[in-house]
Coordinates of C-alpha atoms (C1' of nucleotides) in Angstrom, one line a residue:
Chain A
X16 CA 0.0 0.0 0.0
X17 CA 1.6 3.2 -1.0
X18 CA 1.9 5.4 2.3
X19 CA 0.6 8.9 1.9
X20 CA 2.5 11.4 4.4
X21 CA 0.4 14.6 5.4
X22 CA 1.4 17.7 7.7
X23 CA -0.9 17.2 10.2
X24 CA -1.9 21.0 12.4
X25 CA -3.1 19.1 15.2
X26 CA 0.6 17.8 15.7
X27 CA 2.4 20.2 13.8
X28 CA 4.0 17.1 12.1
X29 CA 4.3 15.6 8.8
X30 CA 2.4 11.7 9.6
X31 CA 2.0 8.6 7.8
X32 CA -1.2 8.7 7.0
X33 CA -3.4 5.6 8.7
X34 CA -7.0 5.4 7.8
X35 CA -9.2 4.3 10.6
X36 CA -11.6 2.0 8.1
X37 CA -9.6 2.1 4.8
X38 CA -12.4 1.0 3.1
X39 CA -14.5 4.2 3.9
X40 CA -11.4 6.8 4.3
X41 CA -13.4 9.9 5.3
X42 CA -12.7 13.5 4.7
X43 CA -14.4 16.7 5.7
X44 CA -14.0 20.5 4.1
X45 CA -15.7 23.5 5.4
X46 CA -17.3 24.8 2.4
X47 CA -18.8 28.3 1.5
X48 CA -21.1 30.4 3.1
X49 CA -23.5 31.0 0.2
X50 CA -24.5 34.8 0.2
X51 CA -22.2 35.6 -2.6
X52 CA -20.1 34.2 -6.2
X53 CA -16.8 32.6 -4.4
X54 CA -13.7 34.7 -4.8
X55 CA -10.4 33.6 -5.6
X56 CA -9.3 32.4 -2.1
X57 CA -12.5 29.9 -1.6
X58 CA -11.1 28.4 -4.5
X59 CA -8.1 27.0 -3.0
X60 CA -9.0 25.2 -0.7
X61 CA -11.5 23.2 -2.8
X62 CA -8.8 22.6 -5.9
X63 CA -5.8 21.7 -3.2
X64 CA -8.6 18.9 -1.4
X65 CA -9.7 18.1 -4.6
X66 CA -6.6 16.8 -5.5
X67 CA -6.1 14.9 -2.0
X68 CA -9.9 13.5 -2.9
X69 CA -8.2 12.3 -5.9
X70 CA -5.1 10.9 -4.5
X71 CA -6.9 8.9 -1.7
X72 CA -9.5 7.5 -4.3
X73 CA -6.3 6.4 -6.3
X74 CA -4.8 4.8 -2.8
X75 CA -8.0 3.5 -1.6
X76 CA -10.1 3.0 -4.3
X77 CA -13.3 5.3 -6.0
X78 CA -15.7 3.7 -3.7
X79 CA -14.3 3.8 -0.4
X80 CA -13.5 7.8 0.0
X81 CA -16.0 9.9 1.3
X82 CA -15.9 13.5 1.2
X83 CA -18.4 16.0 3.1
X84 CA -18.2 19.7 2.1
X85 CA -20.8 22.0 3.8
X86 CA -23.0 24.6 2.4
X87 CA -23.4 26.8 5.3
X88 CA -27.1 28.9 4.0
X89 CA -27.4 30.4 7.8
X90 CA -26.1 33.6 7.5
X91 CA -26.5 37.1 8.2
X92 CA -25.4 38.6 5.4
X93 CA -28.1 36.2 3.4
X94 CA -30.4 37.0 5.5
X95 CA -29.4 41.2 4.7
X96 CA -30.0 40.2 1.3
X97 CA -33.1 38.5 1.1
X98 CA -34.5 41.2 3.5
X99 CA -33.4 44.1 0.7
X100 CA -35.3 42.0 -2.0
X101 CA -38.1 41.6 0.5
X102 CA -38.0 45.3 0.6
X103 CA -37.7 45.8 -2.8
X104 CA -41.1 44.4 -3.8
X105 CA -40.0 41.0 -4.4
X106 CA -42.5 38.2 -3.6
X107 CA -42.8 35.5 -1.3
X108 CA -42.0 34.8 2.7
X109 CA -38.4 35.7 4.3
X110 CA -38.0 32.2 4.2
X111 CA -38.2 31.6 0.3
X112 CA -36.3 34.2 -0.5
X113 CA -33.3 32.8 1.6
X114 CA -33.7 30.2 0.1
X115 CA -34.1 31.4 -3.7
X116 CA -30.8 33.5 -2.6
X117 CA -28.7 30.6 -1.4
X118 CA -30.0 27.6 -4.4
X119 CA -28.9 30.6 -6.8
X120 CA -25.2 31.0 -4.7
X121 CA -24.6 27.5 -5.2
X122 CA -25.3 26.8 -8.5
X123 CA -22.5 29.6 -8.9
X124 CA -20.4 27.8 -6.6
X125 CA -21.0 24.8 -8.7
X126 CA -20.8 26.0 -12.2
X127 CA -17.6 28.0 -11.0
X128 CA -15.7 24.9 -9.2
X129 CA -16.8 22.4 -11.6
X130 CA -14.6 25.0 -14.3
X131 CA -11.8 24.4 -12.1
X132 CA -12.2 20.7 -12.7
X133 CA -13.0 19.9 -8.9
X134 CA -14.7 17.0 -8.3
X135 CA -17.7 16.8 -6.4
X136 CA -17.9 16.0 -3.3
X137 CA -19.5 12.8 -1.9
X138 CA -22.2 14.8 -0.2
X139 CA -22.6 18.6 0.5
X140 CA -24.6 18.4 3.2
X141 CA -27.0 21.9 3.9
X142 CA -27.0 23.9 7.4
X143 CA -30.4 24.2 6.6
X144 CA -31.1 20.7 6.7
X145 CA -29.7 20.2 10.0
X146 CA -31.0 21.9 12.3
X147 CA -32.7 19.3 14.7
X148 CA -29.3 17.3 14.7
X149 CA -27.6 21.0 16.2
X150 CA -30.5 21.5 18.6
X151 CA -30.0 18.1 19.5
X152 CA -26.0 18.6 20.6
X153 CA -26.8 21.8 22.0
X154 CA -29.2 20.4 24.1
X155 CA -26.9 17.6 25.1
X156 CA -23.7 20.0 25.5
X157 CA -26.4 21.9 27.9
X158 CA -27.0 18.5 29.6
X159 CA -23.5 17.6 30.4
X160 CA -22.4 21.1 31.6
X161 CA -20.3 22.1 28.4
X162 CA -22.7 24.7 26.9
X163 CA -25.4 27.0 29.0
X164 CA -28.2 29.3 28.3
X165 CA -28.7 33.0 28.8
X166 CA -31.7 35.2 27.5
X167 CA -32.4 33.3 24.4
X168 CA -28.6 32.5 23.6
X169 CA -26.8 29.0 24.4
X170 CA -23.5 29.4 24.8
X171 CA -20.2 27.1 24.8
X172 CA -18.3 26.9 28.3
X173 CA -14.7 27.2 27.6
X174 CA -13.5 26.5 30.7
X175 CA -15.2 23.4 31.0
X176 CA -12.9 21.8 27.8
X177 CA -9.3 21.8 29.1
X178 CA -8.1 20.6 26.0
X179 CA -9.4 24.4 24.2
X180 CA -6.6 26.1 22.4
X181 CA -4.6 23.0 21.6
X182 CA -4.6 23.1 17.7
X183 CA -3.9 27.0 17.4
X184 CA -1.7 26.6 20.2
X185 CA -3.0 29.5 22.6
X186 CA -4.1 29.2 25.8
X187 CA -7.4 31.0 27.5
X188 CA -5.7 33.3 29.2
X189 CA -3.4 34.4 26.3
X190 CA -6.2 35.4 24.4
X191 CA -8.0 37.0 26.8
X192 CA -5.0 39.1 27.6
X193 CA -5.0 39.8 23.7
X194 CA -8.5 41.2 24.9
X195 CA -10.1 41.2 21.5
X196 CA -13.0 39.2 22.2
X197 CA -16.6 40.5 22.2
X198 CA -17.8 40.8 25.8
X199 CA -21.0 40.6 26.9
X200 CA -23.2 40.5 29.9
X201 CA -24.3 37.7 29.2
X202 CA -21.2 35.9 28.7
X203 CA -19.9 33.5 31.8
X204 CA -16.4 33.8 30.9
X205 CA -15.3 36.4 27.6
X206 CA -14.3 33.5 25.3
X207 CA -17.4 31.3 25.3
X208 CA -19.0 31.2 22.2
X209 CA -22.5 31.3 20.6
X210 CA -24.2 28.1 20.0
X211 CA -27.7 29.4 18.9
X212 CA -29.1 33.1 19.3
X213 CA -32.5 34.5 19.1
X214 CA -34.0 35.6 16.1
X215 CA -36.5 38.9 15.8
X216 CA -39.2 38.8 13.3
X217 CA -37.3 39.2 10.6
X218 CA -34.6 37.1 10.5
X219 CA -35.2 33.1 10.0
X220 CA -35.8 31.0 13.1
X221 CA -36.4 27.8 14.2
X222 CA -38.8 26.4 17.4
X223 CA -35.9 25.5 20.2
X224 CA -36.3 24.7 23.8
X225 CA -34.6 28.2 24.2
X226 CA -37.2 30.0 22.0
X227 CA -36.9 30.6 18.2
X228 CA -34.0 31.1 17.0
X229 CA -31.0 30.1 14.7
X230 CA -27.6 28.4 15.1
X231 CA -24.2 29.9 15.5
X232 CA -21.7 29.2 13.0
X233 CA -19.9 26.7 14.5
X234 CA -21.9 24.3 15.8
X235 CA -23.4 23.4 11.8
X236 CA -19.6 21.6 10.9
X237 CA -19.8 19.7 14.3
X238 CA -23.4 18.4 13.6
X239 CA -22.9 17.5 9.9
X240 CA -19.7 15.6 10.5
X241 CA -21.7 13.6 13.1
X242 CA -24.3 12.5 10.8
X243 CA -22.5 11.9 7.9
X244 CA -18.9 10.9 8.9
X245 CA -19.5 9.9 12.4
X246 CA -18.1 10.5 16.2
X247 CA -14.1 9.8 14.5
X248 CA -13.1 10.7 11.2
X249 CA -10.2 11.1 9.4
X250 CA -9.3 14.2 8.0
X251 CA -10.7 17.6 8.5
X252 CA -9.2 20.2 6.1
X253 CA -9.8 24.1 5.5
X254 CA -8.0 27.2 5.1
X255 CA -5.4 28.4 7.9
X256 CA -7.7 31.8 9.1
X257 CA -10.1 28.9 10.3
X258 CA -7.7 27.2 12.6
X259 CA -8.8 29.6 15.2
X260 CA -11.6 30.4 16.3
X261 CA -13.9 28.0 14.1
X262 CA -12.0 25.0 14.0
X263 CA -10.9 25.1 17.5
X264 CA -14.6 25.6 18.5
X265 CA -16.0 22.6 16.6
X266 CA -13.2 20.4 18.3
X267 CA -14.5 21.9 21.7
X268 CA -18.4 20.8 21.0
X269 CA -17.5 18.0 19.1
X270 CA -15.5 16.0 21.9
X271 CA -17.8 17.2 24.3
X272 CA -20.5 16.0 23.0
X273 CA -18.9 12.9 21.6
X274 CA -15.9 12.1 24.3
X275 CA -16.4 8.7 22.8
X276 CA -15.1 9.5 19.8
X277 CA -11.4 11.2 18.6
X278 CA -13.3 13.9 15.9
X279 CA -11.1 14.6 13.4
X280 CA -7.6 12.5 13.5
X281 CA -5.6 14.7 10.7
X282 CA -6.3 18.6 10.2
X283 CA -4.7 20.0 7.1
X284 CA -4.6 23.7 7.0
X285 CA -3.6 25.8 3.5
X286 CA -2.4 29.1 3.7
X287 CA -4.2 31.9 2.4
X288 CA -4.0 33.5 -1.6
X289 CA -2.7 36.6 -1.8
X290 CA -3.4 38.8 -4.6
X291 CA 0.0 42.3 -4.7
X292 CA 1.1 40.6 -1.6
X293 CA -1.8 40.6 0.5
X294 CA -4.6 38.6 1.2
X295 CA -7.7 38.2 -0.2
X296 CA -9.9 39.4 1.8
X297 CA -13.7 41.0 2.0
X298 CA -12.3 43.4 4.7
X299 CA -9.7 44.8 2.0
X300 CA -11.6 45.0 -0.8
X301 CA -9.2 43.8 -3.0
X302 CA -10.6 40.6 -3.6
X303 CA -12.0 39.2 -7.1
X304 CA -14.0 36.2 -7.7
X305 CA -13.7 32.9 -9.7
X306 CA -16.1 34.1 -12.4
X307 CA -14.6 37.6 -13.1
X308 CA -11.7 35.2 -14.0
X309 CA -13.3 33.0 -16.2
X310 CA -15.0 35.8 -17.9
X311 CA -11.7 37.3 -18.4
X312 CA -11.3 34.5 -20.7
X313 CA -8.6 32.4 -18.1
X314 CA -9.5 29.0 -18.6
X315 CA -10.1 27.2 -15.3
X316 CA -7.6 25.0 -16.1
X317 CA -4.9 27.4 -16.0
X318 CA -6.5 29.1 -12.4
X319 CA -5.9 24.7 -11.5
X320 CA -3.0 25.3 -12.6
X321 CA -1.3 28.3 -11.1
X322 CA -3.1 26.9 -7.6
X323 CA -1.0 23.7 -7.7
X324 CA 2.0 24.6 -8.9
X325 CA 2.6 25.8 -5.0
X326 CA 2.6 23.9 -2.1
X327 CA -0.8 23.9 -0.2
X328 CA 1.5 24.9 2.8
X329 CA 2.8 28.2 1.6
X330 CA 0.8 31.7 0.7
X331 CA 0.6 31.7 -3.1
X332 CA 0.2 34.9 -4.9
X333 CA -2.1 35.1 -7.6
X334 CA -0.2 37.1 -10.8
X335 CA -0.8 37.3 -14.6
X336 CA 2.1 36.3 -15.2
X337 CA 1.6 33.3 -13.6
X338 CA -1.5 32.7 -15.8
X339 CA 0.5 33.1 -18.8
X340 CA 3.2 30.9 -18.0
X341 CA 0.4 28.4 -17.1
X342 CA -1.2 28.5 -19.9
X343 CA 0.9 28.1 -22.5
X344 CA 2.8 25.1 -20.6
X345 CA -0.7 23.4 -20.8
X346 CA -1.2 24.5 -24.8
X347 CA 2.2 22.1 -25.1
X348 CA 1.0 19.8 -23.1
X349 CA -2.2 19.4 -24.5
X350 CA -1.0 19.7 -28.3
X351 CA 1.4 16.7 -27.2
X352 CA -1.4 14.8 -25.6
X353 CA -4.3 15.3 -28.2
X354 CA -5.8 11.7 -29.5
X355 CA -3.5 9.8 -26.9
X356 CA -5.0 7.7 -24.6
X357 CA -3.6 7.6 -21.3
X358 CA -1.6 5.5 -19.7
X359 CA -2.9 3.0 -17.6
X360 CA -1.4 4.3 -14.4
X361 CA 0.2 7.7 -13.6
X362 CA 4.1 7.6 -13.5
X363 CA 5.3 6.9 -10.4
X364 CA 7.2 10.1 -9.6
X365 CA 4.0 12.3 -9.8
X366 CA 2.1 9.4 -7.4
X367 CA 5.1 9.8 -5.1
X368 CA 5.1 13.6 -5.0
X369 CA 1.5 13.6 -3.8
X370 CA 1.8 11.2 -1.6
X371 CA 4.5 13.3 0.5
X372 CA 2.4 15.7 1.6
X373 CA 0.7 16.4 -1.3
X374 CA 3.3 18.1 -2.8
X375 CA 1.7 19.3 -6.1
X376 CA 4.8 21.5 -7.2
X377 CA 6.6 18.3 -7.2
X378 CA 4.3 16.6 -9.2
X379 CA 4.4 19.2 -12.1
X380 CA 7.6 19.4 -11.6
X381 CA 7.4 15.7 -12.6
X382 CA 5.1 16.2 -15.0
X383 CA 7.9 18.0 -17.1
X384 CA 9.9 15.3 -17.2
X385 CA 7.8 12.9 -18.5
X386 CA 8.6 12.0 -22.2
X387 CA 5.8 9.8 -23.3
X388 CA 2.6 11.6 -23.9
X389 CA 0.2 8.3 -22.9
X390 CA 2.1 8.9 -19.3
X391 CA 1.8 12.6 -19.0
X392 CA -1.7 12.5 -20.1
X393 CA -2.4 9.7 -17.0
X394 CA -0.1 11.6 -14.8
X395 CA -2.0 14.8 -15.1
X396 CA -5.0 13.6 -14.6
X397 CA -4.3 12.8 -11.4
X398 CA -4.0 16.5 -10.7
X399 CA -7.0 17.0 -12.1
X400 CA -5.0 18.1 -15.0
X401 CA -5.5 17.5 -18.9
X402 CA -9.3 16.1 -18.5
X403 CA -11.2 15.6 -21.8
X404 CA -13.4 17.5 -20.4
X405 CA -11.6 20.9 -19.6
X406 CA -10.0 21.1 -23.0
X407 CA -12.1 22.6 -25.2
X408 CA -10.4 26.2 -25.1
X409 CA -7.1 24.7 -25.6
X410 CA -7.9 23.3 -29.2
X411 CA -6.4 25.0 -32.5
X412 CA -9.2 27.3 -34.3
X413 CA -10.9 25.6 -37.3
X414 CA -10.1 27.1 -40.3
X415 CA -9.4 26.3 -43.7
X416 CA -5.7 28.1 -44.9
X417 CA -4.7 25.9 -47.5
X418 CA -5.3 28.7 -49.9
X419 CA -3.3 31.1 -48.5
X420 CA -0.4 28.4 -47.7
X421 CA -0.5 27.4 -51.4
X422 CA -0.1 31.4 -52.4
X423 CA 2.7 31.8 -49.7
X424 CA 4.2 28.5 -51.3
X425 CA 3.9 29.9 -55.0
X426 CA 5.5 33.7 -53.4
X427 CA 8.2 31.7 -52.2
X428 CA 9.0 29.4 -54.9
X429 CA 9.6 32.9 -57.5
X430 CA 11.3 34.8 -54.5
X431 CA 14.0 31.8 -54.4
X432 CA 14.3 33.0 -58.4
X433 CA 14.1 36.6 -58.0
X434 CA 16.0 36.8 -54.7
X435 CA 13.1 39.8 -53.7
X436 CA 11.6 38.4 -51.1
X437 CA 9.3 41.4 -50.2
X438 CA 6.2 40.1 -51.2
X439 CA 6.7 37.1 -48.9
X440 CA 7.1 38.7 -46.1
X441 CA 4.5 41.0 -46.2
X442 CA 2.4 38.0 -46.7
X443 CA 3.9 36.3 -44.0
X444 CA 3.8 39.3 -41.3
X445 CA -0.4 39.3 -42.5
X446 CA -0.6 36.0 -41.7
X447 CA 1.4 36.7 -38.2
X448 CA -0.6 39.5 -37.6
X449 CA -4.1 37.4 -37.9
X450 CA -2.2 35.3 -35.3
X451 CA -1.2 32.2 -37.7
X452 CA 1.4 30.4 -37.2
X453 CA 4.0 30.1 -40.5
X454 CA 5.7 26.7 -40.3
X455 CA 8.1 27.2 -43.8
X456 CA 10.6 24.4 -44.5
X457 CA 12.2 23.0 -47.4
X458 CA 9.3 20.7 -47.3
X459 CA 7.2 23.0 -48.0
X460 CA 4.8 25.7 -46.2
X461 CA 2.0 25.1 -43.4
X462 CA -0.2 27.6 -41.8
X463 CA -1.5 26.8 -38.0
X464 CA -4.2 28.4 -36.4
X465 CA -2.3 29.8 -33.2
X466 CA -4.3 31.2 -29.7
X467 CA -4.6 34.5 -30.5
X468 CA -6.4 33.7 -34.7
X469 CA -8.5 36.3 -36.2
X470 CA -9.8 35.5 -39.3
X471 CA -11.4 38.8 -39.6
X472 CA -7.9 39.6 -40.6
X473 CA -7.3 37.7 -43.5
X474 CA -9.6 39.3 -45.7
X475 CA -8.5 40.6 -48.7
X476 CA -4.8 38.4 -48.1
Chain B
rG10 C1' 0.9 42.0 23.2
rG11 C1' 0.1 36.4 22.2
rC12 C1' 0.4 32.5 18.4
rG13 C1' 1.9 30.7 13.5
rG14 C1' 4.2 30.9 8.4
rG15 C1' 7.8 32.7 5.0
rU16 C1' 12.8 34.7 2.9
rU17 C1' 16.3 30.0 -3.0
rG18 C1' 19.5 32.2 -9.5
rG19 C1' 16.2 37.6 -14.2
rC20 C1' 11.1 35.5 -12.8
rG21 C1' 8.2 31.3 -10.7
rG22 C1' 9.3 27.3 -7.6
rA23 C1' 11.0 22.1 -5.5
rG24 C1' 13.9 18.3 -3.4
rA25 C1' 18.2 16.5 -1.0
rG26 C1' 23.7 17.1 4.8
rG27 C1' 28.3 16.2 0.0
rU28 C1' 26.7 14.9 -7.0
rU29 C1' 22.5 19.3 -13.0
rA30 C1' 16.1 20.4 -9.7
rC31 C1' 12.4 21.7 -13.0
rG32 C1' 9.7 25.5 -15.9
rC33 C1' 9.7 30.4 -18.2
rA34 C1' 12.9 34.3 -19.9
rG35 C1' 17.9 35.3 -21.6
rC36 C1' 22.4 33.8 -24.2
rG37 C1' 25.1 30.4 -27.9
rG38 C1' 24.5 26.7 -31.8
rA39 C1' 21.7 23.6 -35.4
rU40 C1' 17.7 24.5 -38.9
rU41 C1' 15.5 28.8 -42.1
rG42 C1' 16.1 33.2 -47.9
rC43 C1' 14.9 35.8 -43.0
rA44 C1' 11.8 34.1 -39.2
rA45 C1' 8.5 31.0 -36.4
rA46 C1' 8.3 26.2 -34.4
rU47 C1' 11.6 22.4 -33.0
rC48 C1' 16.2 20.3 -31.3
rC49 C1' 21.1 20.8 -28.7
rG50 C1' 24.0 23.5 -25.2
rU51 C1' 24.3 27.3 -21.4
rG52 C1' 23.3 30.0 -14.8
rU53 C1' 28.3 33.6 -10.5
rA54 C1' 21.0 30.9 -6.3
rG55 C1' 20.0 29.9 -1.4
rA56 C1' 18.1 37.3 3.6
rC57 C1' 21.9 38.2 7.6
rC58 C1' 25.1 36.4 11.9
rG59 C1' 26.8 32.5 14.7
rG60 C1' 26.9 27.0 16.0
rU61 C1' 27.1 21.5 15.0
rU62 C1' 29.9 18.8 11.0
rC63 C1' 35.3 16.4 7.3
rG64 C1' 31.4 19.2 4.6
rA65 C1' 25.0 23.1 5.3
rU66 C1' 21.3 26.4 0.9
rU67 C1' 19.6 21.7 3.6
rC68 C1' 20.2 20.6 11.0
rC69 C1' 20.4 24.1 15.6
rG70 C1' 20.3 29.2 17.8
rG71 C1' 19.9 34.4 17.0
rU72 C1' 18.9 39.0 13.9
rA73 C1' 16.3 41.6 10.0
rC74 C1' 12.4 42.0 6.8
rC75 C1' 7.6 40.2 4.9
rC76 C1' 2.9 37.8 5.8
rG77 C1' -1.2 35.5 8.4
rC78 C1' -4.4 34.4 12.8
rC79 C1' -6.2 36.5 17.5
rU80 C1' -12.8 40.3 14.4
rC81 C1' -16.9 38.2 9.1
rC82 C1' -13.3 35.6 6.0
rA83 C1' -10.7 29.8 2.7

RNA sequence: GGCGGGUUGGCGGAGAGGUUACGCAGCGGAUUGCAAAUCCGUGUAGACCGGUUCGAUUCCGGUACCCGCCUCCA
């Protein structure tokens, strides 16, 4: 069994990676909060897990992976918008239009990480459709002392989970001396957090034993990971900026609800996108989304990638440059690969660079190397790379030049007499301009459709 | 203030305690009427200062600078 290695948060080691049931390896993501198209930065995490999806379906076997990604459709900043349609005339209850707001978000979400040539997940699991299983643990963190309520709120007891602060690394105290926690007077202790709130008239609610109502955010991950993956799992992933509070939070209800159970056994962090140097981020405005990409003509291939060719590990800065590069090393690629079926298994040195900590760098690195198309083709694909289905803006132009290559062939044949080879080169620098390629040899002359074609520009050649 | 990450040649970006990373660009050559494409060849890299070592860019310690989290965020 080929041993995947992964730089586990919890640990802050790189670990052999040991299923609990290899035959149902199971994986969990935090996924969007669906209010808005995803930017940049929510794309990462989805391709970098994508291709760990991929890799453990390779190791494991298609059916016995199972990966949960959320859709988390509580939100305030849904609710502000379906309250400004409301309020713009638009028909039907609070309710529906949440819910015509967040099925619109995520068939975004899905037409925009589908073009990156992600992978569904097993499930996606809604918040919305879990709302008894949160009341539930609430009620039962209430019931064993972890969690208490206050004037319509529940809220976690810190204090009571001695383990808190172990994956950031922070202690209580520290971050209470950081003092940058919301205090209020109904708070026990500064750092407990909100497990369910009350809700006013119009904001959505749901019936609880602490009045109506609706979740806080953390509690939603710790629920749906229950239900669908269980009291022990295997690896929880997400960006870095969630290591603390969220993550940290969900280990605290999760174990205290569930001491039976480990939660998650691996947490894999990646570090954030940055776009000039900083990161992408709503509170900077200098963020961009997948789709203004995509409309920009940047196939989501080449977005794939840029993503992978650095290390999930390390901040990656999203440049044009980049783009470019990307791009035109997957034009070659895909010109060498076109009507070559792949390989039957991916070349060994791009398995191995994945397995060791899913080094993706590596693996193009590999990629590179490899001489036979079939094995490139297979190899890629492992990345998510190269797909039949991705390839479509990657194919030459159709057009007929066979004209035009016969007239630049007849030029050139009387310019080898005449020695005046003016007239073939302003042919040939029309034909460049149009953005064909001129191939001329002693064989003969061929014209190629290149990326940047415009037959509008041949007329009259 | 607390916690964490980073700093590699013109650019991007890996691995490995001692031998060419790789890609792009550049340069030289083959080829071409000239080009393009292709092929061949080509790099004085490892923020700074110490330490360990026969030997460190790679391990350890410190300094500087950059970035992130601690507040909605992937």
């Amino acid at each position: 069994m080929t041993e995947i290695r992964l730089t586990n948060t919890r640990t802050r080691k790189k670990e052999a990676f040991v299923p609990i049931d290899p035959a149902n390896v199971r994986m969990y993501l935090c996924g969007p909060t669906v209010y808005d198209r995803a930017h940049l930065g929510n794309a990462r995490p989805v391709v970098v897990f994508d291709v760990l999806f991929r890799l453990l379906r390779h190791v494991y076997g298609p059916d016995h992976v199972t990966y949960v990604r959320n859709f988390t459709d509580v939100d305030d900043k849904i609710n502000a918008t379906a309250l400004a349609r409301k309020e713009a005339g638009a028909p039907g209850t609070l309710e529906e239009l949440i819910r015509a707001r967040t099925e619109e978000t995520i068939g975004w979400y899905h037409a925009d990480m589908d073009a990156l040539g992600a992978l569904r997940p097993t499930q996606e699991p809604r918040a919305t459709d879990y709302i008894g299983a949160m009341i539930s643990m609430i009620a039962d963190l209430v019931e064993k002392g972890h969690a208490y309520a206050r004037d319509g709120h529940v809220l976690f007891r810190v204090r009571s989970y001695t383990e808190y602060g172990a994956l950031s690394g922070r202690s209580v105290d520290d971050m209470i001396a950081g003092a940058r926690v919301e205090v209020a007077p109904f708070k026990e202790d500064p750092m407990d957090f909100v497990l369910w709130k009350p809700s006013d008239a119009d904001l959505p609610g749901w019936d609880s034993p602490w009045g109506r109502g609706r979740p806080g955010w953390h509690i939603e991950c710790s629920a749906m990971s229950h239900a669908l993956l269980g009291a022990s799992f295997d690896i929880h992933a997400g960006g870095i900026d969630l290591q603390f509070p969220h993550h940290e939070n969900e280990i605290a209800q999760s174990c205290c609800a569930h001491p039976e159970g480990q939660f998650a056994r691996y947490w894999l962090h990646n570090e954030m996108l940055q776009v000039e140097g900083k990161k992408m981020s709503k509170s900077l405005g200098n963020f961009f989304t997948v789709r203004d990409l995509l409309d920009r003509g940047i196939p989501g291939e080449v977005i794939r990638f840029v993503f992978l060719q650095t290390h999930y590990g390390k901040p990656m800065d999203w440049t044009a440059e980049k783009a470019a590069q990307a791009e035109a090393t997957l034009r070659k690629w895909r010109a060498l690969g076109a009507g070559i079926d792949p390989a039957p298994s991916a070349a060994p040195e791009v398995i191995a660079a994945l397995c060791d900590d899913l080094n993706t760098a590596g693996a193009i690195a590999a990629l590179h190397r490899i001489a036979d198309p079939a094995v490139l083709v297979a190899s890629a694909r492992l990345l998510g790379l190269l797909e039949a289905g991705m390839g479509d803006w990657a194919a030459a132009p159709e057009a007929d030049l066979s004209d035009l290559a016969a007239k630049l062939a007849d030029l050139r044949v009387k310019a080898m007499d005449t020695k005046d080879f003016a007239p073939v080169d302003a042919l040939k620098s029309a034909l460049v301009a149009a953005g064909v390629e001129v191939r001329m040899s002693k064989a003969g002359v061929e014209l190629l459709p290149g990326p940047n074609f415009d037959a509008a520009k041949l007329e009259g050649l």
